[in-house]
mmCIF file of C-alpha atoms in Angstrom:
data_model
loop_
_atom_site.group_PDB
_atom_site.id
_atom_site.type_symbol
_atom_site.label_atom_id
_atom_site.label_comp_id
_atom_site.label_asym_id
_atom_site.label_seq_id
_atom_site.Cartn_x
_atom_site.Cartn_y
_atom_site.Cartn_z
ATOM 1 C CA MET A 26 78.039 36.938 65.384
ATOM 2 C CA ARG A 27 81.479 38.303 64.818
ATOM 3 C CA VAL A 28 84.813 36.342 65.245
ATOM 4 C CA ALA A 29 89.000 37.371 65.226
ATOM 5 C CA ALA A 30 89.636 34.264 62.393
ATOM 6 C CA PHE A 31 92.826 33.582 61.492
ATOM 7 C CA SER A 32 92.499 34.025 57.450
ATOM 8 C CA GLU A 33 96.077 33.521 56.730
ATOM 9 C CA LEU A 34 99.025 32.134 58.891
ATOM 10 C CA THR A 35 101.155 34.929 58.349
ATOM 11 C CA GLY A 36 101.500 36.403 62.190
ATOM 12 C CA PRO A 37 99.462 39.808 63.056
ATOM 13 C CA ASP A 38 98.408 40.632 59.525
ATOM 14 C CA GLY A 39 96.411 37.576 59.013
ATOM 15 C CA VAL A 40 93.644 38.034 61.531
ATOM 16 C CA SER A 41 90.487 39.127 59.936
ATOM 17 C CA VAL A 42 87.469 40.163 62.181
ATOM 18 C CA ILE A 43 84.358 37.985 59.940
ATOM 19 C CA ASP A 44 80.804 36.709 60.746
ATOM 20 C CA GLN A 45 80.138 33.403 61.603
ATOM 21 C CA ALA A 46 76.625 31.797 62.919
ATOM 22 C CA THR A 47 75.840 31.849 66.604
ATOM 23 C CA PRO A 48 76.443 28.394 67.958
ATOM 24 C CA GLU A 49 73.721 26.386 69.624
ATOM 25 C CA PRO A 50 74.488 24.448 72.362
ATOM 26 C CA GLU A 51 74.585 20.298 72.205
ATOM 27 C CA ARG A 52 74.187 18.017 74.961
ATOM 28 C CA GLY A 53 76.444 18.557 77.823
ATOM 29 C CA GLU A 54 77.342 22.081 76.123
ATOM 30 C CA ALA A 55 77.347 25.564 76.989
ATOM 31 C CA VAL A 56 77.051 29.000 74.973
ATOM 32 C CA VAL A 57 79.152 31.608 76.405
ATOM 33 C CA SER A 58 78.702 35.330 75.691
ATOM 34 C CA VAL A 59 82.213 36.118 75.732
ATOM 35 C CA GLU A 60 83.264 39.264 77.642
ATOM 36 C CA ALA A 61 87.182 38.415 77.802
ATOM 37 C CA CYS A 62 89.396 36.172 76.100
ATOM 38 C CA ALA A 63 93.303 36.505 76.959
ATOM 39 C CA ILE A 64 95.304 35.774 74.565
ATOM 40 C CA ASN A 65 98.936 33.382 74.821
ATOM 41 C CA ARG A 66 102.157 32.245 73.154
ATOM 42 C CA HIS A 67 100.199 29.254 72.175
ATOM 43 C CA ASP A 68 97.893 31.617 69.835
ATOM 44 C CA LEU A 69 100.783 33.590 68.338
ATOM 45 C CA TRP A 70 102.126 30.359 67.420
ATOM 46 C CA VAL A 71 99.532 28.894 65.504
ATOM 47 C CA LEU A 72 99.150 32.556 63.893
ATOM 48 C CA ASP A 73 102.555 32.391 63.234
ATOM 49 C CA GLY A 74 102.299 28.951 61.035
ATOM 50 C CA ASP A 75 104.419 27.585 63.363
ATOM 51 C CA SER A 76 102.265 24.580 65.133
ATOM 52 C CA ALA A 77 101.403 21.206 63.806
ATOM 53 C CA MET A 78 97.778 21.542 65.024
ATOM 54 C CA VAL A 79 96.827 24.087 62.218
ATOM 55 C CA ASP A 80 97.565 24.453 58.673
ATOM 56 C CA THR A 81 96.066 26.050 55.744
ATOM 57 C CA ASP A 82 93.373 23.591 55.310
ATOM 58 C CA ASP A 83 91.516 24.624 58.445
ATOM 59 C CA LEU A 84 91.247 28.237 57.778
ATOM 60 C CA PRO A 85 89.852 30.443 59.175
ATOM 61 C CA PHE A 86 90.667 29.006 62.147
ATOM 62 C CA VAL A 87 89.235 30.827 65.481
ATOM 63 C CA SER A 88 91.621 30.543 68.280
ATOM 64 C CA GLY A 89 91.410 31.579 72.304
ATOM 65 C CA LEU A 90 91.673 29.587 74.952
ATOM 66 C CA ASP A 91 90.909 32.102 77.783
ATOM 67 C CA VAL A 92 87.278 32.870 77.698
ATOM 68 C CA ALA A 93 85.616 34.288 80.145
ATOM 69 C CA GLY A 94 81.833 35.642 79.777
ATOM 70 C CA THR A 95 78.227 34.984 80.958
ATOM 71 C CA VAL A 96 76.396 31.831 79.889
ATOM 72 C CA ASP A 97 73.645 32.469 77.132
ATOM 73 C CA ALA A 98 72.405 29.116 76.816
ATOM 74 C CA VAL A 99 72.824 25.422 78.035
ATOM 75 C CA GLY A 100 72.093 22.188 76.312
ATOM 76 C CA ASP A 101 70.451 18.974 77.566
ATOM 77 C CA GLY A 102 71.870 17.456 80.634
ATOM 78 C CA VAL A 103 73.839 20.403 81.752
ATOM 79 C CA MET A 104 73.391 21.023 85.848
ATOM 80 C CA ALA A 105 76.848 22.785 86.621
ATOM 81 C CA VAL A 106 75.544 26.245 84.961
ATOM 82 C CA GLU A 107 72.570 27.844 83.718
ATOM 83 C CA PRO A 108 71.893 30.727 81.628
ATOM 84 C CA GLY A 109 73.014 34.005 83.372
ATOM 85 C CA ASP A 110 76.146 32.532 85.384
ATOM 86 C CA ARG A 111 79.166 34.484 84.841
ATOM 87 C CA VAL A 112 81.767 32.008 84.234
ATOM 88 C CA VAL A 113 85.327 31.276 83.108
ATOM 89 C CA LEU A 114 86.329 28.327 80.974
ATOM 90 C CA CYS A 115 89.280 25.717 81.975
ATOM 91 C CA PRO A 116 90.654 24.998 78.593
ATOM 92 C CA ASN A 117 91.857 21.583 79.455
ATOM 93 C CA GLU A 118 90.250 18.983 76.728
ATOM 94 C CA THR A 119 90.431 15.095 78.160
ATOM 95 C CA CYS A 120 89.055 12.127 77.106
ATOM 96 C CA GLY A 121 87.804 10.738 80.206
ATOM 97 C CA THR A 122 88.744 7.633 80.119
ATOM 98 C CA CYS A 123 92.436 6.748 80.216
ATOM 99 C CA ARG A 124 94.318 5.883 83.257
ATOM 100 C CA TYR A 125 95.462 9.673 83.916
ATOM 101 C CA CYS A 126 91.917 10.950 83.392
ATOM 102 C CA ARG A 127 90.957 8.329 85.955
ATOM 103 C CA GLU A 128 93.708 8.705 88.858
ATOM 104 C CA GLY A 129 94.549 12.366 87.732
ATOM 105 C CA PRO A 130 96.173 14.824 87.636
ATOM 106 C CA GLU A 131 93.517 15.456 84.420
ATOM 107 C CA ASN A 132 96.692 17.428 82.189
ATOM 108 C CA LEU A 133 98.424 13.835 81.971
ATOM 109 C CA CYS A 134 95.600 12.659 79.890
ATOM 110 C CA GLU A 135 96.991 10.755 77.053
ATOM 111 C CA ASN A 136 94.940 12.485 74.567
ATOM 112 C CA PHE A 137 95.261 15.898 76.001
ATOM 113 C CA SER A 138 94.559 19.213 74.404
ATOM 114 C CA LEU A 139 93.478 22.507 74.594
ATOM 115 C CA TYR A 140 90.037 24.497 73.584
ATOM 116 C CA HIS A 141 89.822 27.010 70.747
ATOM 117 C CA GLY A 142 87.091 29.561 70.076
ATOM 118 C CA GLY A 143 87.398 32.148 72.228
ATOM 119 C CA LEU A 144 88.110 35.104 70.093
ATOM 120 C CA ALA A 145 84.702 35.484 68.963
ATOM 121 C CA GLU A 146 81.359 37.028 70.424
ATOM 122 C CA ALA A 147 80.327 33.737 71.708
ATOM 123 C CA ALA A 148 82.044 30.237 72.455
ATOM 124 C CA ARG A 149 80.313 26.945 72.547
ATOM 125 C CA VAL A 150 82.307 24.802 75.416
ATOM 126 C CA GLN A 151 81.987 22.318 77.593
ATOM 127 C CA ALA A 152 79.835 22.873 80.262
ATOM 128 C CA ASP A 153 81.743 20.789 82.917
ATOM 129 C CA ARG A 154 84.522 22.787 82.165
ATOM 130 C CA LEU A 155 83.141 25.952 83.261
ATOM 131 C CA VAL A 156 83.936 27.400 86.786
ATOM 132 C CA ARG A 157 81.779 30.286 88.271
ATOM 133 C CA LEU A 158 82.838 33.418 88.965
ATOM 134 C CA PRO A 159 82.303 35.400 92.254
ATOM 135 C CA ASP A 160 80.684 39.051 91.730
ATOM 136 C CA SER A 161 83.682 40.278 93.188
ATOM 137 C CA VAL A 162 85.934 38.873 90.133
ATOM 138 C CA ALA A 163 85.904 40.970 86.687
ATOM 139 C CA THR A 164 85.641 39.023 83.609
ATOM 140 C CA VAL A 165 88.727 40.353 82.615
ATOM 141 C CA ASP A 166 90.721 39.256 85.366
ATOM 142 C CA ALA A 167 89.003 35.649 85.336
ATOM 143 C CA ALA A 168 90.304 35.558 81.703
ATOM 144 C CA ALA A 169 93.833 36.420 82.702
ATOM 145 C CA LEU A 170 94.027 33.352 84.622
ATOM 146 C CA PRO A 171 93.337 30.077 82.647
ATOM 147 C CA THR A 172 96.536 29.449 80.660
ATOM 148 C CA ALA A 173 99.310 31.770 82.368
ATOM 149 C CA TYR A 174 98.318 31.101 85.955
ATOM 150 C CA MET A 175 97.474 27.738 85.993
ATOM 151 C CA THR A 176 100.565 26.895 84.269
ATOM 152 C CA ALA A 177 102.676 28.621 86.695
ATOM 153 C CA LEU A 178 100.981 27.246 89.742
ATOM 154 C CA HIS A 179 101.047 23.879 88.594
ATOM 155 C CA MET A 180 105.242 24.383 87.491
ATOM 156 C CA LEU A 181 105.356 25.898 91.297
ATOM 157 C CA ARG A 182 104.160 22.610 92.466
ATOM 158 C CA ARG A 183 106.539 20.574 90.668
ATOM 159 C CA VAL A 184 109.171 22.409 91.936
ATOM 160 C CA ASN A 185 108.211 21.760 95.250
ATOM 161 C CA ALA A 186 108.476 25.848 95.893
ATOM 162 C CA GLY A 187 107.677 27.245 99.240
ATOM 163 C CA PRO A 188 108.083 29.577 101.673
ATOM 164 C CA GLY A 189 111.799 30.742 102.177
ATOM 165 C CA ASP A 190 112.753 28.610 98.142
ATOM 166 C CA LEU A 191 114.704 30.741 95.657
ATOM 167 C CA VAL A 192 112.867 30.432 91.979
ATOM 168 C CA PHE A 193 114.608 31.373 89.230
ATOM 169 C CA ILE A 194 112.671 32.972 85.959
ATOM 170 C CA PRO A 195 114.270 33.916 82.967
ATOM 171 C CA GLY A 196 112.050 35.925 80.848
ATOM 172 C CA VAL A 197 109.909 37.130 83.625
ATOM 173 C CA THR A 198 107.913 39.977 81.928
ATOM 174 C CA GLY A 199 105.711 37.159 80.058
ATOM 175 C CA GLY A 200 102.488 35.909 80.890
ATOM 176 C CA VAL A 201 103.731 32.818 82.857
ATOM 177 C CA GLY A 202 106.522 34.893 84.542
ATOM 178 C CA VAL A 203 104.403 37.201 86.009
ATOM 179 C CA ALA A 204 102.273 35.030 86.905
ATOM 180 C CA GLY A 205 105.227 33.121 88.517
ATOM 181 C CA VAL A 206 106.468 36.041 90.606
ATOM 182 C CA GLN A 207 103.237 36.581 91.905
ATOM 183 C CA LEU A 208 102.603 33.082 92.802
ATOM 184 C CA ALA A 209 105.798 32.445 93.979
ATOM 185 C CA THR A 210 105.401 35.439 96.555
ATOM 186 C CA ALA A 211 101.734 34.154 97.795
ATOM 187 C CA LEU A 212 103.504 30.980 98.586
ATOM 188 C CA GLY A 213 106.657 32.689 100.652
ATOM 189 C CA ALA A 214 108.981 32.145 98.114
ATOM 190 C CA ARG A 215 111.686 34.570 96.744
ATOM 191 C CA SER A 216 111.886 35.137 92.859
ATOM 192 C CA VAL A 217 114.991 36.109 91.050
ATOM 193 C CA GLY A 218 114.069 36.855 86.960
ATOM 194 C CA THR A 219 115.488 38.136 83.638
ATOM 195 C CA SER A 220 114.539 40.587 81.046
ATOM 196 C CA SER A 221 116.620 42.851 78.668
ATOM 197 C CA SER A 222 114.167 46.036 79.737
ATOM 198 C CA ALA A 223 114.624 47.744 82.699
ATOM 199 C CA SER A 224 111.275 49.208 82.458
ATOM 200 C CA LYS A 225 109.805 46.190 82.548
ATOM 201 C CA LEU A 226 111.694 44.334 85.067
ATOM 202 C CA ASN A 227 110.699 47.450 87.556
ATOM 203 C CA ARG A 228 107.083 46.755 86.952
ATOM 204 C CA VAL A 229 107.483 43.243 88.115
ATOM 205 C CA GLU A 230 109.338 44.146 90.984
ATOM 206 C CA SER A 231 106.278 46.219 91.541
ATOM 207 C CA LEU A 232 104.259 42.817 91.679
ATOM 208 C CA GLY A 233 106.725 41.101 94.143
ATOM 209 C CA LEU A 234 110.106 40.175 92.145
ATOM 210 C CA ASP A 235 112.808 40.033 94.558
ATOM 211 C CA TYR A 236 115.927 40.355 92.286
ATOM 212 C CA ALA A 237 115.958 41.704 88.531
ATOM 213 C CA ILE A 238 118.903 41.108 86.176
ATOM 214 C CA GLU A 239 118.952 43.444 83.263
ATOM 215 C CA SER A 240 120.390 40.749 80.691
ATOM 216 C CA THR A 241 119.840 38.305 77.932
ATOM 217 C CA ASP A 242 123.449 37.170 78.338
ATOM 218 C CA PRO A 243 123.976 33.403 79.766
ATOM 219 C CA ASP A 244 127.010 34.449 81.411
ATOM 220 C CA GLU A 245 126.413 37.487 82.570
ATOM 221 C CA ILE A 246 122.974 35.899 84.313
ATOM 222 C CA ARG A 247 124.638 33.194 85.582
ATOM 223 C CA ALA A 248 127.189 35.660 87.512
ATOM 224 C CA ALA A 249 124.556 37.628 88.743
ATOM 225 C CA VAL A 250 122.454 34.689 90.071
ATOM 226 C CA ASP A 251 125.473 33.127 91.926
ATOM 227 C CA ASP A 252 125.637 36.442 93.367
ATOM 228 C CA ILE A 253 122.066 36.450 94.637
ATOM 229 C CA GLY A 254 122.699 32.999 96.211
ATOM 230 C CA THR A 255 121.376 29.064 95.502
ATOM 231 C CA VAL A 256 118.640 28.161 93.249
ATOM 232 C CA ASP A 257 115.977 25.552 94.521
ATOM 233 C CA GLY A 258 113.423 25.661 91.818
ATOM 234 C CA VAL A 259 113.301 27.173 88.045
ATOM 235 C CA LEU A 260 110.306 27.773 85.935
ATOM 236 C CA ASN A 261 111.569 27.501 82.350
ATOM 237 C CA HIS A 262 108.967 28.979 79.881
ATOM 238 C CA LEU A 263 111.919 29.741 77.173
ATOM 239 C CA GLY A 264 113.718 26.390 76.653
ATOM 240 C CA GLY A 265 116.868 26.872 74.396
ATOM 241 C CA GLU A 266 119.748 28.069 75.734
ATOM 242 C CA TYR A 267 118.308 29.104 78.928
ATOM 243 C CA THR A 268 117.845 25.207 79.902
ATOM 244 C CA GLN A 269 121.780 24.499 80.344
ATOM 245 C CA LEU A 270 121.731 27.830 82.163
ATOM 246 C CA SER A 271 119.285 27.454 84.376
ATOM 247 C CA LEU A 272 120.753 24.107 85.317
ATOM 248 C CA ASP A 273 123.842 25.771 86.080
ATOM 249 C CA VAL A 274 122.029 28.134 88.965
ATOM 250 C CA LEU A 275 120.066 25.418 90.297
ATOM 251 C CA ARG A 276 121.086 23.733 93.411
ATOM 252 C CA ARG A 277 122.219 19.907 94.174
ATOM 253 C CA GLY A 278 118.464 18.016 93.920
ATOM 254 C CA GLY A 279 117.069 21.280 92.413
ATOM 255 C CA ARG A 280 113.775 20.675 89.939
ATOM 256 C CA MET A 281 113.543 22.876 86.958
ATOM 257 C CA ALA A 282 109.926 22.626 85.103
ATOM 258 C CA VAL A 283 109.936 23.294 81.543
ATOM 259 C CA CYS A 284 106.516 24.583 79.973
ATOM 260 C CA GLY A 285 107.367 26.603 76.626
ATOM 261 C CA ARG A 286 109.901 26.855 74.016
ATOM 262 C CA THR A 287 109.827 30.335 73.209
ATOM 263 C CA ALA A 288 113.539 30.696 72.720
ATOM 264 C CA GLY A 289 114.296 27.457 71.114
ATOM 265 C CA GLY A 290 112.488 23.940 70.802
ATOM 266 C CA THR A 291 115.834 21.989 71.605
ATOM 267 C CA SER A 292 118.466 22.461 74.260
ATOM 268 C CA GLU A 293 121.669 21.132 74.720
ATOM 269 C CA ILE A 294 122.761 19.906 78.567
ATOM 270 C CA ASN A 295 125.766 19.226 80.813
ATOM 271 C CA ILE A 296 124.933 15.485 81.052
ATOM 272 C CA PRO A 297 127.392 14.725 83.931
ATOM 273 C CA ASP A 298 126.177 18.077 85.775
ATOM 274 C CA LEU A 299 122.880 16.935 85.340
ATOM 275 C CA PHE A 300 123.247 13.606 87.017
ATOM 276 C CA LEU A 301 126.199 14.163 89.759
ATOM 277 C CA GLY A 302 123.999 17.382 90.938
ATOM 278 C CA HIS A 303 120.893 15.110 91.122
ATOM 279 C CA LYS A 304 119.140 17.747 89.224
ATOM 280 C CA ARG A 305 115.384 17.083 87.983
ATOM 281 C CA VAL A 306 114.260 18.309 84.725
ATOM 282 C CA ILE A 307 110.706 18.005 84.579
ATOM 283 C CA GLY A 308 107.913 18.715 82.101
ATOM 284 C CA SER A 309 104.892 20.241 82.625
ATOM 285 C CA THR A 310 101.850 21.428 80.838
ATOM 286 C CA MET A 311 98.892 23.498 81.986
ATOM 287 C CA GLY A 312 97.612 22.879 85.291
ATOM 288 C CA THR A 313 93.986 20.926 86.516
ATOM 289 C CA GLN A 314 90.786 22.691 86.827
ATOM 290 C CA GLY A 315 90.905 22.535 90.388
ATOM 291 C CA ASP A 316 94.113 24.785 90.129
ATOM 292 C CA LEU A 317 91.902 27.296 88.354
ATOM 293 C CA GLU A 318 88.942 26.947 91.328
ATOM 294 C CA ARG A 319 91.799 27.898 93.395
ATOM 295 C CA LEU A 320 93.152 31.049 91.668
ATOM 296 C CA VAL A 321 89.421 32.176 91.027
ATOM 297 C CA SER A 322 89.377 31.977 95.027
ATOM 298 C CA LEU A 323 92.267 33.881 95.645
ATOM 299 C CA VAL A 324 91.437 36.696 93.273
ATOM 300 C CA ALA A 325 87.838 37.074 94.991
ATOM 301 C CA ASP A 326 89.460 36.971 98.507
ATOM 302 C CA GLY A 327 92.115 39.799 97.379
ATOM 303 C CA GLU A 328 95.140 37.694 97.741
ATOM 304 C CA LEU A 329 95.801 37.867 93.798
ATOM 305 C CA SER A 330 95.288 40.567 91.127
ATOM 306 C CA PRO A 331 96.409 39.243 87.439
ATOM 307 C CA GLU A 332 98.598 41.638 85.851
ATOM 308 C CA ILE A 333 96.859 43.192 82.651
ATOM 309 C CA ASP A 334 98.880 45.017 80.398
ATOM 310 C CA ALA A 335 96.224 46.230 77.844
ATOM 311 C CA THR A 336 92.778 44.914 76.194
ATOM 312 C CA TYR A 337 91.786 45.586 73.032
ATOM 313 C CA PRO A 338 88.132 45.221 71.159
ATOM 314 C CA LEU A 339 87.498 42.686 68.824
ATOM 315 C CA GLU A 340 88.440 44.538 65.802
ATOM 316 C CA GLU A 341 92.035 45.230 67.405
ATOM 317 C CA THR A 342 92.977 41.303 67.542
ATOM 318 C CA GLY A 343 96.062 41.762 65.528
ATOM 319 C CA ALA A 344 97.423 44.653 67.390
ATOM 320 C CA ALA A 345 96.786 42.563 69.889
ATOM 321 C CA PHE A 346 99.224 39.517 68.744
ATOM 322 C CA ALA A 347 101.735 42.254 67.157
ATOM 323 C CA ALA A 348 102.191 43.563 70.753
ATOM 324 C CA MET A 349 102.806 39.915 71.797
ATOM 325 C CA GLN A 350 105.204 39.688 68.976
ATOM 326 C CA ASP A 351 106.986 42.956 69.598
ATOM 327 C CA ARG A 352 107.377 41.803 73.113
ATOM 328 C CA ASP A 353 106.206 45.473 74.577
ATOM 329 C CA SER A 354 104.281 44.258 77.236
ATOM 330 C CA VAL A 355 104.262 43.128 80.879
ATOM 331 C CA GLY A 356 101.871 40.391 81.937
ATOM 332 C CA LYS A 357 98.495 39.486 79.895
ATOM 333 C CA LEU A 358 96.713 40.907 76.756
ATOM 334 C CA VAL A 359 93.106 40.714 76.610
ATOM 335 C CA VAL A 360 90.778 40.761 73.536
ATOM 336 C CA THR A 361 87.134 42.355 74.897
ATOM 337 C CA PRO A 362 84.779 41.207 72.110
#
C-alpha cells in the first residue's frame, strides 16, 4: 500500500509517498481502507520537528489521526464492526486500567495518547475505537470530526457555554475555531472571533460567527471585545499572548479552556486579575468517544455540516501541510488516499 510518510522532519517538503506492507489485523483490531484523513496542527508540529514524541530515529513516520473509511478486515474477538462497515476512528488511545479510565472521562487517562497512521491507503486500528457511519454521513465529513470538533465540543462543555452566553475564540478561522463557532451556535451561544483576514472572517460569519474582529493586536482586540459585551467563556487554542488577552475580556467567574499552543507554549498572566476575578483557566485535550458519536449523529440529522476547506490526494499531502502552514485555509484540510 502507499503511505504519505514523514521522511524528514523539515516541514511540508519532508513528506514522501512510499510503499509499505498492507497491515493485517491482530486480535481486537480492524484494518480500515482509508477514504479520508483530516490533518491537524498536531501533525504539522511533528512534521516541523516540534514534537517530543517523534525524532529522526522514528522515520519514516506515518501520521494522521482522523481516519474515515470502510472496514476491510477484522481480527479475532472483534464484535463491534465487520468488513464492509463505514466507520470513523476515535483517535484516543487509553490504558483502560487507571482510575480515570475506570471513572471517566477517558481523555483524563494517565497514559493518554493519540493514534497515528491514517495518511495511508489502509490503517490498522483498535476495533472498539471505531464509530459506525450512517449512510447520510460522507467519509470526508466524518474525517473532519474527531480532532477539531471533539476538541471544540469538550471545550464548550468545560466552559459551561449555553444559550445566550458570549464565547470568545481568538484565531477563529482554524479547525478548532470554526468547529467552536458552529457548535456554539448549535448550543444557542453567541461567538466573537478574531483573524487577520477579512475574507476568512466573512466565511466564518456565514457559518454562524456573530461578531468578527479583524486584528491580531491584543490592545485592539481587547477594546473591540469590550465594545461587544462581557465574555462568559473562552476557547483558547493559541496560547502565548492570547491567554492574558482572553483573561482580560473574561467576566468575573468566567472560564477559559486551553487546548493548544499555536501562538506560543508559554503565557505570562496577571495573577491578581485571575484570583480577584474568580476566573478559571482549564486545560482541555480532545474529547471522548461519546462526543464523537454525538457529532456523527448531529451530522446525520442535518444539524451540523463540518467545514471542509479543501481535499488533497495522497500524493499532495505535502501541499496540504503547506496550506496549513501558510494559514490560507478556513476549516479542515482532508487527504483522500
